[in-house]
XYZ file of C-alpha atoms in Angstrom:
522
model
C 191.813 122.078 105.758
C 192.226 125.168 107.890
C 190.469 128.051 106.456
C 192.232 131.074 106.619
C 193.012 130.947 110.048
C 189.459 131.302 110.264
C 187.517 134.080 109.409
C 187.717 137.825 111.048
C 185.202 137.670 113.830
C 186.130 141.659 114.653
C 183.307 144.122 113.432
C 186.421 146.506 113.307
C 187.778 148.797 110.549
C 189.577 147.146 108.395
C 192.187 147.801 105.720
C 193.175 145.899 102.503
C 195.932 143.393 102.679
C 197.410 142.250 99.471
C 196.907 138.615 101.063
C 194.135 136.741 99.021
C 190.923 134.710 100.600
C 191.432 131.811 98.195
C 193.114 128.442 100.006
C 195.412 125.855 98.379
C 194.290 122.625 98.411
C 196.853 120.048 97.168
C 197.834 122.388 94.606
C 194.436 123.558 93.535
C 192.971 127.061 94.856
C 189.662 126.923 96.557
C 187.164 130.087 96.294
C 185.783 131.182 99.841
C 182.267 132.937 99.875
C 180.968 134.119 103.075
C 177.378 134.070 103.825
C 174.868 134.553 106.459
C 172.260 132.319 105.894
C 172.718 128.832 106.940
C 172.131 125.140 104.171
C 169.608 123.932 106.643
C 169.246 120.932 103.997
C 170.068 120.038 100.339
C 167.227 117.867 99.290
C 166.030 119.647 96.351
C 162.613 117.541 96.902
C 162.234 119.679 100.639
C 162.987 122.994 100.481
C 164.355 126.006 99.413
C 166.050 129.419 100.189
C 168.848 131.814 98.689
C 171.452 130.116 100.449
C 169.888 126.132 99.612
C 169.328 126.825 96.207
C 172.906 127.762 95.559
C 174.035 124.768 96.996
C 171.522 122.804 95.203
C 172.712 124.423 91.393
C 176.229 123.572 92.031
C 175.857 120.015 93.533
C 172.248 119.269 90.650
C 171.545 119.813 87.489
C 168.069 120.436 86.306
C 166.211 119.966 82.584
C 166.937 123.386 81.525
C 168.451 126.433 83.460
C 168.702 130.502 83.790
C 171.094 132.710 82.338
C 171.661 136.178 81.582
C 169.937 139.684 82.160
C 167.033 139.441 81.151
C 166.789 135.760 82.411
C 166.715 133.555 79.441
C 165.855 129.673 80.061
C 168.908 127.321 78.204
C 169.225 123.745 77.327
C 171.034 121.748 80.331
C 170.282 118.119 80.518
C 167.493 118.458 78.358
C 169.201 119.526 74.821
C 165.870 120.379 72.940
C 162.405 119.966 73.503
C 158.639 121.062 72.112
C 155.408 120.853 73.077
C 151.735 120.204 71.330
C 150.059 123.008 69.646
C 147.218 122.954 72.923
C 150.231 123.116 75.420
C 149.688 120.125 77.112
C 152.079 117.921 75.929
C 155.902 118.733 76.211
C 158.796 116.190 75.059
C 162.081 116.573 76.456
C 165.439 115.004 74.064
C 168.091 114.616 76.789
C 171.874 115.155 76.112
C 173.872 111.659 76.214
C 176.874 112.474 78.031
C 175.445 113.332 81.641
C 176.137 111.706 84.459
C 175.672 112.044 87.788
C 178.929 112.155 90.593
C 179.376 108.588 90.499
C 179.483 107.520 86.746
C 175.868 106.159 86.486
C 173.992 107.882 83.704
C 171.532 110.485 83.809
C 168.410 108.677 81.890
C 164.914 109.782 81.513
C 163.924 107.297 84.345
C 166.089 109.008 86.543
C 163.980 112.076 85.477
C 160.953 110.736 86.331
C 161.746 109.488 89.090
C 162.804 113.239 90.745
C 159.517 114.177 89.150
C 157.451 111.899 91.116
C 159.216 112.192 94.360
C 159.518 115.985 94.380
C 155.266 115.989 93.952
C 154.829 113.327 96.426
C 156.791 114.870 98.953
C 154.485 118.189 98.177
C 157.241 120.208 99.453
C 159.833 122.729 98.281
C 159.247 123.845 94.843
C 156.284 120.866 94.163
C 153.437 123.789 94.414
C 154.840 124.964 90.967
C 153.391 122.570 88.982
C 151.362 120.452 91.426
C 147.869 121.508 89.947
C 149.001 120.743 86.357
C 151.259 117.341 86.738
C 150.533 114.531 88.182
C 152.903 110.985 88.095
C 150.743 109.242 85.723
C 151.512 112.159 83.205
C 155.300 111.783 83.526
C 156.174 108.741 80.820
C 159.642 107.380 79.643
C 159.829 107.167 75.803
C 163.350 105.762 75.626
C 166.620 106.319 77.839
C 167.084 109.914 76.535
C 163.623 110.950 75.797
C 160.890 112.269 78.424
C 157.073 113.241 77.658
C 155.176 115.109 79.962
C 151.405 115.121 79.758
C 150.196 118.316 81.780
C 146.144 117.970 83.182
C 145.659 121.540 81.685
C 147.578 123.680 79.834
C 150.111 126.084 81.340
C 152.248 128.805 80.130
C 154.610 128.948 83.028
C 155.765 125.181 82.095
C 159.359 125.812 80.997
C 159.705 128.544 82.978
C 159.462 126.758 86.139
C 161.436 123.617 85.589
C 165.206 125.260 86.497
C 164.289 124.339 90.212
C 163.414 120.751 89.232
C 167.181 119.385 89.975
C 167.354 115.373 88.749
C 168.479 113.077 91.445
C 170.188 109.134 91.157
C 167.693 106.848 92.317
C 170.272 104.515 92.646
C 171.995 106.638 95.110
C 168.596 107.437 97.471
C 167.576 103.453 97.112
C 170.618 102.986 98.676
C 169.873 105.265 101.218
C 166.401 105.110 102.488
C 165.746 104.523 105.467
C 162.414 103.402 106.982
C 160.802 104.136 103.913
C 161.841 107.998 104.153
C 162.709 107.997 100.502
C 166.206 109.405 101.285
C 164.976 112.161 103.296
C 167.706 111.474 106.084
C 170.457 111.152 104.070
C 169.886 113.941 101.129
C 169.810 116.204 104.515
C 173.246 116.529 104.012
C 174.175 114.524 101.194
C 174.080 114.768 97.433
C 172.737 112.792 94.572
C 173.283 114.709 91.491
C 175.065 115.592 88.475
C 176.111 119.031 88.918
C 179.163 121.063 88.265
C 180.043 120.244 92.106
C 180.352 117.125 94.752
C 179.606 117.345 97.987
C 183.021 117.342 100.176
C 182.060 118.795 103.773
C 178.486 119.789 105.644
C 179.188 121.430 108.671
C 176.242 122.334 109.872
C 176.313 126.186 111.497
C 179.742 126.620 110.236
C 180.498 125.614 106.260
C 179.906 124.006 103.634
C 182.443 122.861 100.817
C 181.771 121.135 97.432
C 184.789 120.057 95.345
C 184.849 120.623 91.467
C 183.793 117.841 89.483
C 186.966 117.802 86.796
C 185.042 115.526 84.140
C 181.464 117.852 84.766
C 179.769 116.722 81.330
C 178.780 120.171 80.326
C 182.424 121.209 80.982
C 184.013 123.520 83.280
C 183.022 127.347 81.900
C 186.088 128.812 83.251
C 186.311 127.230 86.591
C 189.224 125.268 86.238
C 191.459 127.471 87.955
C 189.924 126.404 91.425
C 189.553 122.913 93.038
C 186.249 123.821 95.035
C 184.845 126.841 96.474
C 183.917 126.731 100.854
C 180.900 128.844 101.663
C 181.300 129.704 104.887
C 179.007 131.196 107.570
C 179.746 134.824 109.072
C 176.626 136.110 111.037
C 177.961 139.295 111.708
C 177.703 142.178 108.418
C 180.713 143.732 109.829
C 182.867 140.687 110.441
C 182.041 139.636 106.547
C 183.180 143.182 105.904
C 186.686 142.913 107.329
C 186.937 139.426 106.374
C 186.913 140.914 102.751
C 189.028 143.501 103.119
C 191.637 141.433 105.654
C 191.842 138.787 102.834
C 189.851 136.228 104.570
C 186.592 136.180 101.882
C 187.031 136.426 98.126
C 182.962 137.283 98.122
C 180.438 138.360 100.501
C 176.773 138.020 100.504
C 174.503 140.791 102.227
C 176.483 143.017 103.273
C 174.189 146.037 105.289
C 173.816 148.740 102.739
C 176.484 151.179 105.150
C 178.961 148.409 104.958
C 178.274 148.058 101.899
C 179.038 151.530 100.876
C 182.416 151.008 102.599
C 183.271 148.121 100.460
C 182.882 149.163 97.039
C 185.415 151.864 97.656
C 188.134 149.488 98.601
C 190.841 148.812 96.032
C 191.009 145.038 94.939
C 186.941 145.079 95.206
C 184.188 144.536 92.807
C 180.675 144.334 93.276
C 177.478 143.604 91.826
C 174.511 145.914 92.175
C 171.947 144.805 89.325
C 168.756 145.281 90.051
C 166.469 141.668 90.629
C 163.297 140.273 90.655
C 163.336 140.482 94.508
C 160.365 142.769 96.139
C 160.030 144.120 99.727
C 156.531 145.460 100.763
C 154.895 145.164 103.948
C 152.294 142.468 104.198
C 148.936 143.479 105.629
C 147.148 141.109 107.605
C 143.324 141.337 105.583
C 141.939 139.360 107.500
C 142.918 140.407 110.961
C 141.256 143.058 113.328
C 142.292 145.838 112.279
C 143.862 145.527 108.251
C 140.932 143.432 107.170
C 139.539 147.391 106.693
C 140.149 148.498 103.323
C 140.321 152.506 104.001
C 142.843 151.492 107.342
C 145.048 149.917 104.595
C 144.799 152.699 102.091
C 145.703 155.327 104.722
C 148.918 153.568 106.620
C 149.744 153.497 102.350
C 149.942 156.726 102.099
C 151.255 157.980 105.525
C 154.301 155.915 104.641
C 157.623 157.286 103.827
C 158.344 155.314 100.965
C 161.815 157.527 99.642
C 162.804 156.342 102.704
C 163.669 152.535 101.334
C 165.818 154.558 98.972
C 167.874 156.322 101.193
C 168.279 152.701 103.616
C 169.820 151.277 100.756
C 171.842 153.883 100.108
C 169.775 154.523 95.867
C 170.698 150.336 95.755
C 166.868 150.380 95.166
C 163.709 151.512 93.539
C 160.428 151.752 94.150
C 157.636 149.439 92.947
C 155.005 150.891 90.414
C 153.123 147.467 90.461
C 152.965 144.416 92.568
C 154.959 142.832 89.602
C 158.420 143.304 89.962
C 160.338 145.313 86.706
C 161.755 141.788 85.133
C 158.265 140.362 85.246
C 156.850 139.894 82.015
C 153.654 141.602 81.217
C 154.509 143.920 84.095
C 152.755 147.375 83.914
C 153.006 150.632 86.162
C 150.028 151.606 87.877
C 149.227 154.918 87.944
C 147.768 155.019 90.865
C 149.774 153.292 93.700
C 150.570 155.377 96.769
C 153.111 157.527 97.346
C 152.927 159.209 100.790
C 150.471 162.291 101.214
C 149.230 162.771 104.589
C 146.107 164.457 103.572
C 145.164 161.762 101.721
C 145.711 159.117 104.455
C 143.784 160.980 107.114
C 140.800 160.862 104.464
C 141.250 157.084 104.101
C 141.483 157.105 108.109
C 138.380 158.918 108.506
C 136.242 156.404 106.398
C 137.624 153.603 108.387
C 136.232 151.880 111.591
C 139.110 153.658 113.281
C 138.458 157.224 111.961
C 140.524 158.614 115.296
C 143.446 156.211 114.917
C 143.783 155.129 118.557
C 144.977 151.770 117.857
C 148.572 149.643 117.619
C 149.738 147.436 115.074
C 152.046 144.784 115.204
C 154.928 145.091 112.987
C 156.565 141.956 112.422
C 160.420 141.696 111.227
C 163.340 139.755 110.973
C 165.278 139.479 114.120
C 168.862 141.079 113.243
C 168.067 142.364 110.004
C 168.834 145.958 110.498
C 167.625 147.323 107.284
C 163.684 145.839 108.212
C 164.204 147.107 112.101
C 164.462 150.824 110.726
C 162.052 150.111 108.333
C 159.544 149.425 111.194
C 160.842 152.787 113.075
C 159.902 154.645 109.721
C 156.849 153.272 110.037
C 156.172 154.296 113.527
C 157.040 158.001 113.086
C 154.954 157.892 109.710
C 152.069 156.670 111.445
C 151.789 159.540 114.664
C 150.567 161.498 111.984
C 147.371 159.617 111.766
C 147.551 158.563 116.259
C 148.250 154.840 115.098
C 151.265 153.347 117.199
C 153.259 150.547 116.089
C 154.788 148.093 118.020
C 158.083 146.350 116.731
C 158.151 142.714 116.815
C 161.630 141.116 115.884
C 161.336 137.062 115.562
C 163.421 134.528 113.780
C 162.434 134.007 110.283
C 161.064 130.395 111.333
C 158.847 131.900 113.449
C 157.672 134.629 111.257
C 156.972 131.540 108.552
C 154.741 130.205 111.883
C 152.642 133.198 112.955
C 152.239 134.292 108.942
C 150.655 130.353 108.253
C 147.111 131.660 109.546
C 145.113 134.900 109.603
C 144.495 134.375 113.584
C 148.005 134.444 114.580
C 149.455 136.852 111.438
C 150.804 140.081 112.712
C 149.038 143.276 111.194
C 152.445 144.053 109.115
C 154.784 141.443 108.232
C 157.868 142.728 106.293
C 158.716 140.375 103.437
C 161.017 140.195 100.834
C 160.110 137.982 97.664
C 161.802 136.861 95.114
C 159.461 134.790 91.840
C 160.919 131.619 91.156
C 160.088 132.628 87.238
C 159.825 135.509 84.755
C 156.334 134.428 84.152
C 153.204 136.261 85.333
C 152.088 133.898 86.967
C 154.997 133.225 89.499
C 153.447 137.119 91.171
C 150.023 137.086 90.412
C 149.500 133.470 92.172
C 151.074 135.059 95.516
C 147.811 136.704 95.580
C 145.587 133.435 95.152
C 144.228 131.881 98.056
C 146.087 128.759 97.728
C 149.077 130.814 98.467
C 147.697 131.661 101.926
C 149.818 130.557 104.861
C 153.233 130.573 103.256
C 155.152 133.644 103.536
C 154.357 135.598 100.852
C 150.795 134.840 101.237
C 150.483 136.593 105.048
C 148.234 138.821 103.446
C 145.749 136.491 103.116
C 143.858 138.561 100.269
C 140.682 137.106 98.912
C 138.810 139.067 95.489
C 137.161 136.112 94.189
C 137.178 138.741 91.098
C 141.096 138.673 90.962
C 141.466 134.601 91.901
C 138.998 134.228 88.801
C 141.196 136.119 86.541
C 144.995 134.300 87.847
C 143.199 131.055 87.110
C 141.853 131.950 83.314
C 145.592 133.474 82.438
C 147.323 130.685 83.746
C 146.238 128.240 81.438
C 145.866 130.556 78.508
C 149.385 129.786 75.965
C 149.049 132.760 74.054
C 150.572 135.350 75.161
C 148.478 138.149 73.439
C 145.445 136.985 75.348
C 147.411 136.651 78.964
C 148.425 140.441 78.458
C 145.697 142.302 79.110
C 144.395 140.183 81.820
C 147.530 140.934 83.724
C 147.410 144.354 83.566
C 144.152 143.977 84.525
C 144.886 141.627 87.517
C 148.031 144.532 88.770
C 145.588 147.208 89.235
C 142.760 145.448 90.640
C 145.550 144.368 93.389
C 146.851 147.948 93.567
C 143.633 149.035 94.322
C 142.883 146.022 97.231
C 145.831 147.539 98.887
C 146.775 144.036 100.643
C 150.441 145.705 101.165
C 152.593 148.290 100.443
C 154.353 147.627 97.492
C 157.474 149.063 98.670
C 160.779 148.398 96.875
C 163.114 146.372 94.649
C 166.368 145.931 96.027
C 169.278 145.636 93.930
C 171.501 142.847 94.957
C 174.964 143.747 96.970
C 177.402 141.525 96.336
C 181.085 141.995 96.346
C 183.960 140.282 95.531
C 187.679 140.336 94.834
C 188.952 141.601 91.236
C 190.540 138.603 90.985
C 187.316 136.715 90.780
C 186.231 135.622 87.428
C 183.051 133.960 85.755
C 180.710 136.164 88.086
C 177.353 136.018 86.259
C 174.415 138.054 87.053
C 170.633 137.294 86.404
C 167.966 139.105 88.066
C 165.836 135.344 88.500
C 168.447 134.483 91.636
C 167.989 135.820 94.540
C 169.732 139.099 96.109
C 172.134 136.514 97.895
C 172.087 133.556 95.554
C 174.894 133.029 93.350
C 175.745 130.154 90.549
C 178.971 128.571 91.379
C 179.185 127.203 88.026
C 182.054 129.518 86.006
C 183.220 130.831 88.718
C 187.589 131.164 88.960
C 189.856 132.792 90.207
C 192.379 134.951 87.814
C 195.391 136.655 87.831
């Protein structure tokens, strides 16, 4: 297939051609989404990112699944299910008519068995419920029936189990290779039962999944297209002028100038909900300089923080709590920082730096615009107090690398974090030690006080008593200062009006989209 002659590579002006992005495939249109972040694999046992997980929803299906604003879980493969009155004990009913892309049946063995791999892997999204489940606690009743026997009780359960997709054992038997459990091959391969098949993986360039015309849950409105291509433009501008040229039907991260540009265009929709997504900059606590509690509290409150507004262009707003606004249980803290030099010189001058003198490191992501001028704010903010910064840009691998330990953690790591769940718990165990080392953890905070308190509301089920330990939990962190709580982006996507199914919830993240529904119209 030749894709629109290929996509604009110009960062030029562009101007709106009445041509559209979408291809014809043997008769059938096919949607074309340009992105910037690479699939680097679609194992849904190995990892995860925006641009993964949206591959991984259209070509999987998982137990139950997110929808809506506010994000409400829904029956997928699992069409009911309860759970004991002490919360340990949850039984899944399965539907009957799944079946994954090459007619074998979805059964609660093939359940289990994505269960078991995904926690003995211990990678991608097995930290969500590795301290509660265990394999011997997975058990097949019958072919359609699934009990899960959880070591404690835990609230977030249900709430986590939309990135548990269900894989064909049959399919990654037939696959393994040196006893790699399918690793090689689900690379990029798929074994599921989604709304999509795999059709091409082209690493660094696209990737293309083909409709699946007899999906079991049905199509939703996407039967007016054959497959959808996401396809990889690193350049903001040239995924600009591809959607304006006619080359892109939607774009994903636009910069918030080109962003502005689009949104004016005729033919052009977007999408500016606000999500669950945070940015703040991570302080190192344990490192030279930001292990000192008045240091943190004064770079706080030299920072410019209306500042993240006006980068976005108002397509944000500032955090009043470490819990993002879609959080449940989430409070505002009266007392979170907002900049006022005074005060930061009077944090400065109880520190062990009561001069300034010193530099910090400011780590970012290399070509991410929005995070370099971030780090320039930061710099002029911080003259005020004699603190220099220096500006570090690395590759987001290598940010993951220097955040995994306090001795090689820059002082400020800029981080944007999306919770895998509405629950509580999916923020306030970011700031538990076990979270130390991945990359929302580069703070490395430690209040044995605050640890005590995410471990007693985690495997609490009523909700009454989780409350006020929460609110608790949001100002104790406030008042740590292990960051600056900085912003909550709205997501920027935009699209073609002749687009249909687009569905928002603020659980995905700012560049993740669900395939499933998605058509094109009139």
């Amino acid at each position: 297939m030749c894709l629109a002659a290929g996509l604009l590579l110009s960062g030029g002006t562009a101007g709106m051609q009445e041509a559209a992005a979408f291809e014809r495939v043997n008769g059938e249109k096919i949607l074309v989404v340009a992105g910037r972040q690479p699939v680097d694999t679609l194992d849904p046992s190995i990892k995860y990112n925006a641009s993964i997980r949206m591959m991984q929803q259209a070509l999987y299906d998982g137990l139950v699944k997110y929808q809506g604003s506010p994000a409400e879980i829904v029956p997928w493969l699992a069409e009911s299910w309860d759970k004991s009155e002490d919360g340990k004990v949850w039984t899944f009913s399965l539907v009957k008519n799944a079946t994954f892309h090459n007619g074998d049946p979805v059964t609660a063995a093939a359940v289990k068995f994505s269960f078991e791999r995904t926690l003995g892997l211990k990678k991608g999204p097995s930290w969500m419920l590795a301290d509660f489940l265990k394999p011997e606690g997975i058990e097949v009743v019958d072919d359609h029936t699934l009990r899960f026997t959880l070591e404690k009780p835990y609230a977030a359960f249900l709430s986590f189990l939309p990135w548990w997709y269900v894989m064909n054992p049959a399919q990654i038997a037939a696959n393994e290779v040196d006893g790699d459990q399918g690793q090689k091959w689900l690379t990029t391969n798929a074994a599921g039962s989604g709304p999509y098949k795999l059709k091409r993986f082209e690493q660094g360039r696209l990737y293309e999944v083909e409709r699946v015309k007899d999906y079991w849950k049905g199509a939703s409105g996407s039967e007016s297209i054959g497959g959808i291509v996401y396809k990889l433009v690193r350049e903001t501008s040239a995924q600009r002028a591809a959607l304006l040229r006619g080359e892109a039907d939607i774009v994903l991260n636009l910069s918030p100038d080109e962003f502005e540009q689009v949104k004016k265009a005729k033919g052009v929709k977007t999408s500016t909900d606000p999500a669950l997504t945070s940015f703040g900059l991570k302080f190192n606590t344990q490192g030279k300089y930001m292990s000192d509690k008045n240091l943190r509290k004064a770079v706080a409150y030299a920072f410019d923080y209306d500042s993240l507004i006006a980068l976005f262009n108002n397509n944000a707003v500032l955090q009043t709590s470490p819990f993002t606004d879609a959080v449940k249980g989430k409070i505002s803290v009266a007392d979170i920082p907002r900049q006022d030099l005074e005060k930061a010189k009077q944090y400065l001058a109880k520190s062990n730096w009561p001069d300034g003198g010193i530099e910090l490191e400011y780590v970012f992501v290399q070509g991410f615009e929005a995070t370099r001028q971030i780090g320039l704010v930061l710099m002029d903010t911080l003259k005020g107090l004699n603190i220099k910064v220096k500006l570090v840009p690395l590759t987001w691998p290598n940010i993951v690398a220097r955040g995994s330990k306090p001795e090689t953690a820059a002082d400020i790591t800029a981080i944007f974090t999306t919770p895998v769940s509405v629950d509580p718990d999916a923020v306030a165990y970011q700031y538990h030690p076990k979270s130390w080392g991945q990359y929302y953890g580069t703070h490395f905070y430690d209040n044995p006080k605050v640890k005590g308190l995410i471990e007693k509301a985690r495997y609490m089920t009523d909700w009454q008593q989780r409350a006020p330990i929460y609110a608790d939990i949001q100002k104790m962190i406030v008042e740590d200062q292990p960051e600056i709580f900085g912003m909550m982006r709205n997501r920027m996507v935009a699209y073609r009006d002749y687009v249909t199914g687009f569905q928002y919830s603020p659980v995905r993240m700012t560049t993740e989209i669900d395939f499933y529904g998605l058509g094109i119209g009139e």
